[in-house]
CSV table of C-alpha atoms and ligand atoms in Angstrom, one decimal:
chain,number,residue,atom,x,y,z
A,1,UNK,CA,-81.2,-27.7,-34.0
A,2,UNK,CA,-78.6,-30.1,-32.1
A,3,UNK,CA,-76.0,-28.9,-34.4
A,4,UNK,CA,-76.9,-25.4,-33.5
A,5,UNK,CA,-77.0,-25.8,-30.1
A,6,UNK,CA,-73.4,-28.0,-30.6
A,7,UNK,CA,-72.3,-24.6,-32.4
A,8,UNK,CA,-73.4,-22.8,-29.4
A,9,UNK,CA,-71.7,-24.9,-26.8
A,10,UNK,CA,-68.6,-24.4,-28.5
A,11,UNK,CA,-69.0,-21.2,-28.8
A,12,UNK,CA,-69.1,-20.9,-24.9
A,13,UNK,CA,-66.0,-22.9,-24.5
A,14,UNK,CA,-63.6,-21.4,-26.9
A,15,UNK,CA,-64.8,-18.2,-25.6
A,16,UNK,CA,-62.9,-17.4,-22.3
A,17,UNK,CA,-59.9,-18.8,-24.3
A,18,UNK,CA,-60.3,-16.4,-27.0
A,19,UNK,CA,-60.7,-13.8,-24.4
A,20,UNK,CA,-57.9,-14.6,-22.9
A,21,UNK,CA,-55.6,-14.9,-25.6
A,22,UNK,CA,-56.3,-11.1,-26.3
A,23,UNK,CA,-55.7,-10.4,-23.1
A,24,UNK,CA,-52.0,-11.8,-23.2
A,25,UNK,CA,-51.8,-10.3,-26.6
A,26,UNK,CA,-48.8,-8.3,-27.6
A,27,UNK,CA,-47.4,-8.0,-24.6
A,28,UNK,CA,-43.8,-9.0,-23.7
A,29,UNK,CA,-42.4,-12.6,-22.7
A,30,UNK,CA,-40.2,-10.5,-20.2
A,31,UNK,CA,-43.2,-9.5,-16.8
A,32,UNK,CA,-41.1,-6.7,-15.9
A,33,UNK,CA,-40.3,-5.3,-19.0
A,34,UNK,CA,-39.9,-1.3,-18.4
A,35,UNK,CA,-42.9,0.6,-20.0
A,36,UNK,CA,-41.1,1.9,-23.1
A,37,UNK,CA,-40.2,-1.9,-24.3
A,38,UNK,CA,-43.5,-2.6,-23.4
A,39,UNK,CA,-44.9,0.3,-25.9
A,40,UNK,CA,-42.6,-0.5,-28.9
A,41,UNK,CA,-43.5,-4.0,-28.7
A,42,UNK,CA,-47.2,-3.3,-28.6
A,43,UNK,CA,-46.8,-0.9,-31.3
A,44,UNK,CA,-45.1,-2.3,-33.6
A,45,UNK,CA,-47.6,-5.4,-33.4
A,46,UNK,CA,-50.0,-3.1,-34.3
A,47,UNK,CA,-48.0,-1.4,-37.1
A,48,UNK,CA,-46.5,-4.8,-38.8
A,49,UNK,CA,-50.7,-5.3,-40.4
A,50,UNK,CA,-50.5,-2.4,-42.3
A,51,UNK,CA,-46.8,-1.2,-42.5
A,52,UNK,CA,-43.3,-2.5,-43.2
A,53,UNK,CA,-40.7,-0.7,-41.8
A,54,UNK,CA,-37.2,0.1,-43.2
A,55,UNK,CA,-34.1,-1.1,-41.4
A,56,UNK,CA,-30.2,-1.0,-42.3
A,57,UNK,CA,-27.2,-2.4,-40.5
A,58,UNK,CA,-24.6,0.4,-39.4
A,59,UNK,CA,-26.3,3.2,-41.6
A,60,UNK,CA,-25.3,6.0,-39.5
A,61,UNK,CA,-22.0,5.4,-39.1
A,62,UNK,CA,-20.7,4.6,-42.6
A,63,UNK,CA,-21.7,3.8,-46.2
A,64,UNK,CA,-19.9,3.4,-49.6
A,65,UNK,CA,-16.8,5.8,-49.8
A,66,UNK,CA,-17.4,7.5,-45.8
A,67,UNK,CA,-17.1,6.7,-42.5
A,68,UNK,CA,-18.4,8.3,-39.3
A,69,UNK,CA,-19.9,11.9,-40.7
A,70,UNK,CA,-22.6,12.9,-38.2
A,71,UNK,CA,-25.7,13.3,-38.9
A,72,UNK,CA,-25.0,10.9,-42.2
A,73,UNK,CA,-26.4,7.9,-43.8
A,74,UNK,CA,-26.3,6.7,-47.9
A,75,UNK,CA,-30.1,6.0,-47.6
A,76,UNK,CA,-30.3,9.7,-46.2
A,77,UNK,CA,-28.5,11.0,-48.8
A,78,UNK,CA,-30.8,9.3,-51.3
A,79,UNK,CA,-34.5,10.3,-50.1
A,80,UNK,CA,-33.5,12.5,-47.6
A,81,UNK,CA,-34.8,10.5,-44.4
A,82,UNK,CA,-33.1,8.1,-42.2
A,83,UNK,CA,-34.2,3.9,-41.8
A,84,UNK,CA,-37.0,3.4,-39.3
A,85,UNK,CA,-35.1,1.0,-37.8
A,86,UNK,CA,-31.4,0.8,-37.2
A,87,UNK,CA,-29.5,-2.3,-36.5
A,88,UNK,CA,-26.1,-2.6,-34.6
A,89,UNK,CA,-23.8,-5.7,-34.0
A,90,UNK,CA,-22.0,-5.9,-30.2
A,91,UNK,CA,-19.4,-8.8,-31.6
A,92,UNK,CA,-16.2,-7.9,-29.4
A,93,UNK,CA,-18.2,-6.0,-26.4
A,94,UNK,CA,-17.6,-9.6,-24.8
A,95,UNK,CA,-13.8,-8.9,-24.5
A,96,UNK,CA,-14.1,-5.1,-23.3
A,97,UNK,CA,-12.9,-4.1,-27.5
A,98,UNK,CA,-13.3,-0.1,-27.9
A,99,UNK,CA,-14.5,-1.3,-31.0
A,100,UNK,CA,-17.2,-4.1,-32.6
A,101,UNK,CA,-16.1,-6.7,-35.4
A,102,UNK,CA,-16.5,-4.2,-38.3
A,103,UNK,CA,-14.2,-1.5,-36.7
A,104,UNK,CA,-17.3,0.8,-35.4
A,105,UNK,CA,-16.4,2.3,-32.0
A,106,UNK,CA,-18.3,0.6,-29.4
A,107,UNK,CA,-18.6,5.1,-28.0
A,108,UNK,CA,-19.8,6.1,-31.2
A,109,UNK,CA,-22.5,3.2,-31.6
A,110,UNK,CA,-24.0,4.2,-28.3
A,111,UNK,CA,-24.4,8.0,-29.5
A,112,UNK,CA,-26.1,6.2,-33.0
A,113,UNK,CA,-28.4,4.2,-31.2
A,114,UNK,CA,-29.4,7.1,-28.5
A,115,UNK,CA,-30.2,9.1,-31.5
A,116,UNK,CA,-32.1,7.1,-33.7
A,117,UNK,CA,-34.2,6.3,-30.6
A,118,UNK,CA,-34.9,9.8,-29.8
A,119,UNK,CA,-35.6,10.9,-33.2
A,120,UNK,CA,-38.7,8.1,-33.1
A,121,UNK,CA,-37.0,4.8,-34.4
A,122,UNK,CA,-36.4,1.1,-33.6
A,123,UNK,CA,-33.2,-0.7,-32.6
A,124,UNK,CA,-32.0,-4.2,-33.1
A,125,UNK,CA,-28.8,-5.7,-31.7
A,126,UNK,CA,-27.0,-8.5,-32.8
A,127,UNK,CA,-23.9,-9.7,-31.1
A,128,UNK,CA,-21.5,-11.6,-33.6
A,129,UNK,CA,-19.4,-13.1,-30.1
A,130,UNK,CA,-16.2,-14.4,-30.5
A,131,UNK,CA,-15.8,-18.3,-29.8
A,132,UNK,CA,-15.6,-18.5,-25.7
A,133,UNK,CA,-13.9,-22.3,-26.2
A,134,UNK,CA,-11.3,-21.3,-28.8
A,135,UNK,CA,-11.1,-17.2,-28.5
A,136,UNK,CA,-11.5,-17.7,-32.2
A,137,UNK,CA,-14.6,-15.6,-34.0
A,138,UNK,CA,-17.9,-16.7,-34.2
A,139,UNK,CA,-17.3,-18.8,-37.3
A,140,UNK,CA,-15.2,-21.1,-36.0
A,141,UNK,CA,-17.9,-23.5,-35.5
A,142,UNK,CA,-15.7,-26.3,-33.0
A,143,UNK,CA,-18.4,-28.5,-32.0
A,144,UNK,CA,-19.0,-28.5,-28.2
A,145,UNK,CA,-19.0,-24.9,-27.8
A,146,UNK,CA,-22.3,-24.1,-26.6
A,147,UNK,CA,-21.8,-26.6,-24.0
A,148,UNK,CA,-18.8,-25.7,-23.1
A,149,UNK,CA,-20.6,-22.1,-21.7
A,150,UNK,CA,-23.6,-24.1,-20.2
A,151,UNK,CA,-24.0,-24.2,-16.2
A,152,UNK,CA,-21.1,-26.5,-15.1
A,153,UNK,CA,-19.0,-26.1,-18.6
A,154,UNK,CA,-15.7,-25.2,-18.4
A,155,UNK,CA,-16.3,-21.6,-20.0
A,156,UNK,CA,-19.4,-20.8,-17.9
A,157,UNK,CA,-17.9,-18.4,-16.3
A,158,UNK,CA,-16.3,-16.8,-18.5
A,159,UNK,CA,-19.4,-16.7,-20.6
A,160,UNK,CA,-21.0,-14.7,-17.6
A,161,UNK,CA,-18.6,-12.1,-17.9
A,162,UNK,CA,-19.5,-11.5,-21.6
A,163,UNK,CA,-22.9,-11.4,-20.7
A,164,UNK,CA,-21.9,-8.8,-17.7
A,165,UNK,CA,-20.3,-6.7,-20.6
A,166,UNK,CA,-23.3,-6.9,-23.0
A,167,UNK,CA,-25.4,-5.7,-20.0
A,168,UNK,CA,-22.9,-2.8,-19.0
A,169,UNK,CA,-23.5,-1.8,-23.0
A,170,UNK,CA,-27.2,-1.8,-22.8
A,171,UNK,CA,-27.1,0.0,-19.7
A,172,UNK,CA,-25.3,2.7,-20.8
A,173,UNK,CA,-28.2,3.3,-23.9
A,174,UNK,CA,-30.3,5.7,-21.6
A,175,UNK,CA,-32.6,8.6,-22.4
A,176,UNK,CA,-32.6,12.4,-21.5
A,177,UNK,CA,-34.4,11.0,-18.2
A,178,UNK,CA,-32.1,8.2,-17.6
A,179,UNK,CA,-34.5,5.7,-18.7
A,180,UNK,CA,-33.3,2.9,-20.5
A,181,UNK,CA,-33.9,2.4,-24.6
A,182,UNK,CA,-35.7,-0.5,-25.4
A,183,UNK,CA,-33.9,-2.8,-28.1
A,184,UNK,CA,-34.7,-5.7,-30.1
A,185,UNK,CA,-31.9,-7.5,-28.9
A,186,UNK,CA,-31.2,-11.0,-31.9
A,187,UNK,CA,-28.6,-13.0,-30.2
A,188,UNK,CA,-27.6,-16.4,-31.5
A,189,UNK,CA,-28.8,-15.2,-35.0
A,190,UNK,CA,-29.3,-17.7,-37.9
A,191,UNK,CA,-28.7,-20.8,-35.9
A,192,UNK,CA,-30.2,-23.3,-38.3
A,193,UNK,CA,-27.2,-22.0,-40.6
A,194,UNK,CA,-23.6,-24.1,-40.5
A,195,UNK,CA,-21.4,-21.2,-40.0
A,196,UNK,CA,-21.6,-20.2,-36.5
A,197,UNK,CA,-20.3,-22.2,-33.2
A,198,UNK,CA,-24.1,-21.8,-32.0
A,199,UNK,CA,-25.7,-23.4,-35.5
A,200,UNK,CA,-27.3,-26.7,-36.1
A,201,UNK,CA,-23.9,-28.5,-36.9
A,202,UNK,CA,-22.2,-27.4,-34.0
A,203,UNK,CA,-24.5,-27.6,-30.9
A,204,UNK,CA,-27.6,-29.8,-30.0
A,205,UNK,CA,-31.5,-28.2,-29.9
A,206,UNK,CA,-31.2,-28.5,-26.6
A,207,UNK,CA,-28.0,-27.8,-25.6
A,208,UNK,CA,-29.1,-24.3,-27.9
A,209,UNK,CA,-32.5,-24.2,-26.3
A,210,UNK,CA,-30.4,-24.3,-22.3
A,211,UNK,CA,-28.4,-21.8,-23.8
A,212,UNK,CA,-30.6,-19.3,-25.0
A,213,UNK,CA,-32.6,-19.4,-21.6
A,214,UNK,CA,-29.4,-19.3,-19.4
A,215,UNK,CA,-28.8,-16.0,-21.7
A,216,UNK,CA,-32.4,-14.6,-21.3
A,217,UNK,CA,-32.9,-15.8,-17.4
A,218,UNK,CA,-28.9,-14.1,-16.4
A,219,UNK,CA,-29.9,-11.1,-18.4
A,220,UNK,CA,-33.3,-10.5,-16.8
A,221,UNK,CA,-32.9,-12.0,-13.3
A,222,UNK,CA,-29.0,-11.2,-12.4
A,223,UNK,CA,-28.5,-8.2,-14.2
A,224,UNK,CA,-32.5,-7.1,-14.4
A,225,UNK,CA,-32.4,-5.7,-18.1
A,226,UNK,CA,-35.8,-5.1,-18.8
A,227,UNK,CA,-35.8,-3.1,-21.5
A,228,UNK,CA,-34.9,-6.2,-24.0
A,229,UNK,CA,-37.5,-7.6,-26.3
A,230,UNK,CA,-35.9,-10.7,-27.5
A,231,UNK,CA,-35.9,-11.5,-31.5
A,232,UNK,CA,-35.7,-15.4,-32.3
A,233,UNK,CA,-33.7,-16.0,-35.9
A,234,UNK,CA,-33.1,-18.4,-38.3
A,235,UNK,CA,-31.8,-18.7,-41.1
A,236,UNK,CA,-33.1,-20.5,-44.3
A,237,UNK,CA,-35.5,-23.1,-42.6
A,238,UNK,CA,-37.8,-25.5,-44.9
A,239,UNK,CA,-40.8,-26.2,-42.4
A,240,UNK,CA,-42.1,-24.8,-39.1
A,241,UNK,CA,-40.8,-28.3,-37.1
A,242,UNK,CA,-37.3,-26.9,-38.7
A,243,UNK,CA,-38.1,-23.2,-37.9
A,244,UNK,CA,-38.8,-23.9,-33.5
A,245,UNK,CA,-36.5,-26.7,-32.9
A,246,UNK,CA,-34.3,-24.2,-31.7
A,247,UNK,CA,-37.2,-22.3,-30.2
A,248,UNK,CA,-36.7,-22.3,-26.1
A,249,UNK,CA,-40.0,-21.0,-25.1
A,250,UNK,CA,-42.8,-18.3,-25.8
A,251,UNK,CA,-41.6,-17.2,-22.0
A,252,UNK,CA,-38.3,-15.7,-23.5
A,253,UNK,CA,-38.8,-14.6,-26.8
A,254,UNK,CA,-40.9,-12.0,-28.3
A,255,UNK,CA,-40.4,-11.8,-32.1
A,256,UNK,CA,-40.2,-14.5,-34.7
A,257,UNK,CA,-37.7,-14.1,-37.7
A,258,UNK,CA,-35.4,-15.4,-40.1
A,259,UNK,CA,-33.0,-13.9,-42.3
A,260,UNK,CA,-32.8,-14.7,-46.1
A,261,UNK,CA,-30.5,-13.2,-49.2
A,262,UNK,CA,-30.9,-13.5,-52.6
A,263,UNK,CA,-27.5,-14.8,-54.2
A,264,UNK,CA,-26.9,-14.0,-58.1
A,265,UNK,CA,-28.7,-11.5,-59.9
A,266,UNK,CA,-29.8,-13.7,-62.8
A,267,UNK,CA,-33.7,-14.5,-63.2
A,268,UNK,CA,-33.3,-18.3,-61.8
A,269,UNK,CA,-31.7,-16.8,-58.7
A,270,UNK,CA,-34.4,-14.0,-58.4
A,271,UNK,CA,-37.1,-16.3,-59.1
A,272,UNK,CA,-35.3,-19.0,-56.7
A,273,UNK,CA,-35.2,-15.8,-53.9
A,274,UNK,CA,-38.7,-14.7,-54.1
A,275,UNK,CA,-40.4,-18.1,-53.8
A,276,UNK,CA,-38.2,-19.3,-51.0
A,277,UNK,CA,-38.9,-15.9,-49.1
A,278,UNK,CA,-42.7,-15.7,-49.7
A,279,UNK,CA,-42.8,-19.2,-48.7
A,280,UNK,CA,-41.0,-18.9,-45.7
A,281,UNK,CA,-42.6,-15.7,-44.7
A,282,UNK,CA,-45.8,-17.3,-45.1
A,283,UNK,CA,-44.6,-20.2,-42.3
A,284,UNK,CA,-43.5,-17.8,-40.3
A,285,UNK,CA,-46.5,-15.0,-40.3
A,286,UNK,CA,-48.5,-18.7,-39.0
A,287,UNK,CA,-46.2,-19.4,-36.8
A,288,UNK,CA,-46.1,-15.9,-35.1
A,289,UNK,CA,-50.0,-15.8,-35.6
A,290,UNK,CA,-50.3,-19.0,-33.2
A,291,UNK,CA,-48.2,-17.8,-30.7
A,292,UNK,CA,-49.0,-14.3,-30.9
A,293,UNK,CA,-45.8,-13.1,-31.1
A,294,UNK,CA,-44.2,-10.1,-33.6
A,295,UNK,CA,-43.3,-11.1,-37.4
A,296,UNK,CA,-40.2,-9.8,-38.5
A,297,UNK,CA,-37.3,-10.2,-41.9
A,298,UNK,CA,-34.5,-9.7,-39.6
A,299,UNK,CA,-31.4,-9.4,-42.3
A,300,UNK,CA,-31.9,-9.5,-46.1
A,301,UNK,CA,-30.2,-7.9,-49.4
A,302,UNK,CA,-28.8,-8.6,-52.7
A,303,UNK,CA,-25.0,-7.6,-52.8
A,304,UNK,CA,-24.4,-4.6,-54.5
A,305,UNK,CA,-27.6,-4.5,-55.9
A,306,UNK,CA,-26.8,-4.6,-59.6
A,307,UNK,CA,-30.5,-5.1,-60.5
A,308,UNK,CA,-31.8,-1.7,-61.2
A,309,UNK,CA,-35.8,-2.5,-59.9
A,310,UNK,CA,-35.4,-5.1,-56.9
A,311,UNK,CA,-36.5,-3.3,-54.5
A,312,UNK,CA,-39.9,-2.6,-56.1
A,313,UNK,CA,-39.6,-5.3,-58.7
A,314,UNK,CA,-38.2,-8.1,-56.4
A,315,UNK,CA,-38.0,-7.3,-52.8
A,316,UNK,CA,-41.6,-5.8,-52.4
A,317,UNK,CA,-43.8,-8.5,-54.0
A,318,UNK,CA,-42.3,-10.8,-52.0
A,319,UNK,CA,-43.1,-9.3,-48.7
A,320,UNK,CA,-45.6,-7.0,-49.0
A,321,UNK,CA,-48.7,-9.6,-48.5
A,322,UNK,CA,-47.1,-10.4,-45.0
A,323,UNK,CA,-47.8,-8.8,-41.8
A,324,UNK,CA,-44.0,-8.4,-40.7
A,325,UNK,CA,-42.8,-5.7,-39.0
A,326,UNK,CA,-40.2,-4.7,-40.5
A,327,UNK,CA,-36.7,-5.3,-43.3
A,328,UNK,CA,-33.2,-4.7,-42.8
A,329,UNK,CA,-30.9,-5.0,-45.2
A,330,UNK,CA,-27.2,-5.3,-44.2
A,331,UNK,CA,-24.6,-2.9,-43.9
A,332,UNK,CA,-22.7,-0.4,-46.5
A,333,UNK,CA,-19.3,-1.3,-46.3
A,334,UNK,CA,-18.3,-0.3,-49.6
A,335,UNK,CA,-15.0,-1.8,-51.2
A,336,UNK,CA,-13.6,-5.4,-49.5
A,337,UNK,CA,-10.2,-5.4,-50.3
A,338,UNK,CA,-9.3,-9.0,-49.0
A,339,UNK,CA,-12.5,-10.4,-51.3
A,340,UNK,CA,-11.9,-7.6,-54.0
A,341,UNK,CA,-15.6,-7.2,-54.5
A,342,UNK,CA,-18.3,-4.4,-53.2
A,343,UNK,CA,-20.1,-5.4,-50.4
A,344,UNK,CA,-23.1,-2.9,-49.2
A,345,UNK,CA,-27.2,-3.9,-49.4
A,346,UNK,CA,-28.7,-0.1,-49.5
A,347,UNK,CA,-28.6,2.5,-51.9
A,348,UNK,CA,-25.7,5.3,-52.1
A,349,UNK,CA,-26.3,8.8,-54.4
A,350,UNK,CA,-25.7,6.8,-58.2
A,351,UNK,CA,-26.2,3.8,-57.0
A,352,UNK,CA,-28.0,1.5,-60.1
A,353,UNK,CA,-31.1,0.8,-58.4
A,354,UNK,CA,-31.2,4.2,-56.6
A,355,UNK,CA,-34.3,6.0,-58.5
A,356,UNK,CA,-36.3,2.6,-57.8
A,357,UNK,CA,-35.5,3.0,-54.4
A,358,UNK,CA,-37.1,6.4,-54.5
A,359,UNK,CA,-40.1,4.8,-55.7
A,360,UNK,CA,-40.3,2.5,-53.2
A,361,UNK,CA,-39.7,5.0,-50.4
A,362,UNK,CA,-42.8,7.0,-51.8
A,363,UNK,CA,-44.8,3.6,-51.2
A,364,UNK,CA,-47.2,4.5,-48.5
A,365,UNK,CA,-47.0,1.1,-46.4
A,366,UNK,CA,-43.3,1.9,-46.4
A,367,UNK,CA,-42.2,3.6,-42.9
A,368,UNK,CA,-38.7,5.3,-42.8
A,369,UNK,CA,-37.8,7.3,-39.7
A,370,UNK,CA,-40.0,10.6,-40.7
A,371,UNK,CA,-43.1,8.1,-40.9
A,372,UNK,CA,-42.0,6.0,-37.5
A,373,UNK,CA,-41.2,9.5,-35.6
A,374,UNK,CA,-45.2,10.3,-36.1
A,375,UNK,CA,-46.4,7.0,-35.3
A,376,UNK,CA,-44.7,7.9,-31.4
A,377,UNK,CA,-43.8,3.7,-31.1
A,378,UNK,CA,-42.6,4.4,-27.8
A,379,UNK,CA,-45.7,6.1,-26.1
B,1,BMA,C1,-21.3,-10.3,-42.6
B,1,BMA,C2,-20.3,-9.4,-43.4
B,1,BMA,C3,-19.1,-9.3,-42.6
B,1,BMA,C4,-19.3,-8.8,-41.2
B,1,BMA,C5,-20.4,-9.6,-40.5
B,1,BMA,C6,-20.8,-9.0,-39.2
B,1,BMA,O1,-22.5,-10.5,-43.3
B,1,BMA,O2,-20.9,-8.1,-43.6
B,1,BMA,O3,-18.2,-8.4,-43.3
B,1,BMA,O4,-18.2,-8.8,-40.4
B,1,BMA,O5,-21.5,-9.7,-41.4
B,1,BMA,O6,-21.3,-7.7,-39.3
């Protein structure tokens, strides 16, 4: 009897808390986010239980052997339908290039990202900045950089104009009504990595934490951007005190992530890749859970793919018991000449694992564009 009646005053307390956890559910960090951002976010929380969706890096504007053919991408010329999500990297918008780090013209990107929106998709931005200390690129990892761009550093300002440019960029991405496109905007990517000037060896928690909220607050409060539904990344991370030390605040980020490639195609490196992914997708799908924030594999791959079955063989098991929201697997550059190697993370028509990919496509918890278009994630 007491234990019941315990059961029941417990009941009573947690209740209202419960209640209003739902009610601040899936809802953006950012108040004023416009209505669109605050659809896709809501949306794809409810998608990421059931589905996974696709994503590539670039895939519209160029894959192994093309560049910049309308209408094109090597995943669409292997199943005949586009990624559900499409990622693009700003790195160079900061100095007012025409064009981002990997050559793509900062005009043509906009058309890209305009298009996949309007035929139903997701978009992610990354921004691979330059070094504001050194003007060297963002692997040159001189310690003291991110403080050097904090309120009362010597490159504040400066840092302020990059950030003006980065708004300018997502201001142009408007609809047919003039209202802006919501994006899934990943800045400061993969910090608990060593080879950026914003990872763990080059900049404090905090001085990465101050950072990251400077960015959010100047982006939402100066230049009222609203339409930007911030993804938190790491890279390879071994525990969830690892995972948030860099983590400024459920107030300015909205999606939880980390990015993870499988290195070496031999079965100690696969095995060594699926472990470390489930295990870490496991950490963070408890970690988003808690904090009631989207779940998300923000950049992974195999180089060149030379095993015929990983992505129904290798890729798939590893995910596919976690709600995330969605994969993307890096770009389709095709030949490196400086490394001499191949470097692309999708399929292309004769591709070795392209008739695996077909299978996986078919999977019906798999959502490319045609599947995303009908799901309307931004009404
Ligand atoms: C890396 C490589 C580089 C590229 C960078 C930013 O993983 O693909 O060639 O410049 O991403 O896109």
């Amino acid at each position: 009897m007491r234990n019941i009646f315990r059961c029941f005053v417990v009941f009573i307390l947690i209740q209202p808390n419960c209640l209003q956890k739902k009610a601040v559910a899936q809802a953006c960090s950012d108040k004023s986010a416009t209505a669109a951002a605050q659809k896709l976010y809501k949306n794809l929380f409810a998608l990421q239980d059931k589905y996974t969706i696709f994503g590539q890096q670039d895939a519209l504007a160029y894959g192994v052997g093309w560049r910049y053919i309308a209408g094109q991408s090597d995943v669409k010329l292997v199943v005949d339908d586009n990624p559900g999500v499409y990622g693009w990297d700003i790195g160079g918008i900061e100095l007012g290039d025409k064009k981002n780090l990997d050559s793509v013209p900062f005009n043509l990107m906009k058309e890209y990202i305009i298009g996949g929106y309007e035929r139903g998709a997701a978009v992610t931005i990354s921004w691979h900045a330059r070094n504001p200390l050194t003007g060297g690129n963002s692997w040159d990892t001189t310690h003291g950089t991110v403080r050097s761009i904090l309120p009362g550093g010597t490159k504040h300002d400066l840092y302020k104009t990059w950030l003006d440019k980065v708004a300018g960029f997502m201001n142009d991405l408007k609809d047919k009504n003039g209202e802006s496109i919501p994006i899934l905007f990943r800045p400061f990517h993969e910090m608990t990595g060593n080879w950026f000037w914003w990872c763990k060896n080059a900049s404090t928690p905090d001085e990465f934490k101050a950072v990251w909220r400077f960015t959010v607050n100047y982006l939402r409060t100066e230049k009222k951007l609203h339409q930007l539904i911030y993804v938190y990344n790491t890279a390879d991370f071994k525990n969830e005190a690892e995972f948030l030390a860099c983590y400024a605040g459920d107030d300015v980020a909205d999606v939880l992530s980390f990015d993870l490639y499988q290195h070496g195609v031999e079965e100690a490196s696969r095995t060594y890749f699926v472990n470390n992914l489930s295990r870490q997708l496991d950490l963070l799908c408890k970690i988003a859970a808690t904090k009631n924030k989207m779940a998300t594999l923000a950049e992974t791959g195999l180089e060149a793919i030379p095993d015929p079955t990983w992505w129904t063989g290798t890729l798939w098991p590893a995910i596919k018991d976690y709600p995330i929201s969605y994969v993307l697997v890096w770009r389709n550059h095709g030949f490196m000449k400086q490394e001499n190697k191949m470097h692309y993370y999708g399929v292309y028509p004769g591709q070795a694992s392209e008739a695996d990919f077909k299978k996986w496509y078919s999977f019906p918890q798999v959502l490319f564009e045609k599947k995303i278009k009908k799901q309307n994630i931004y009404k």
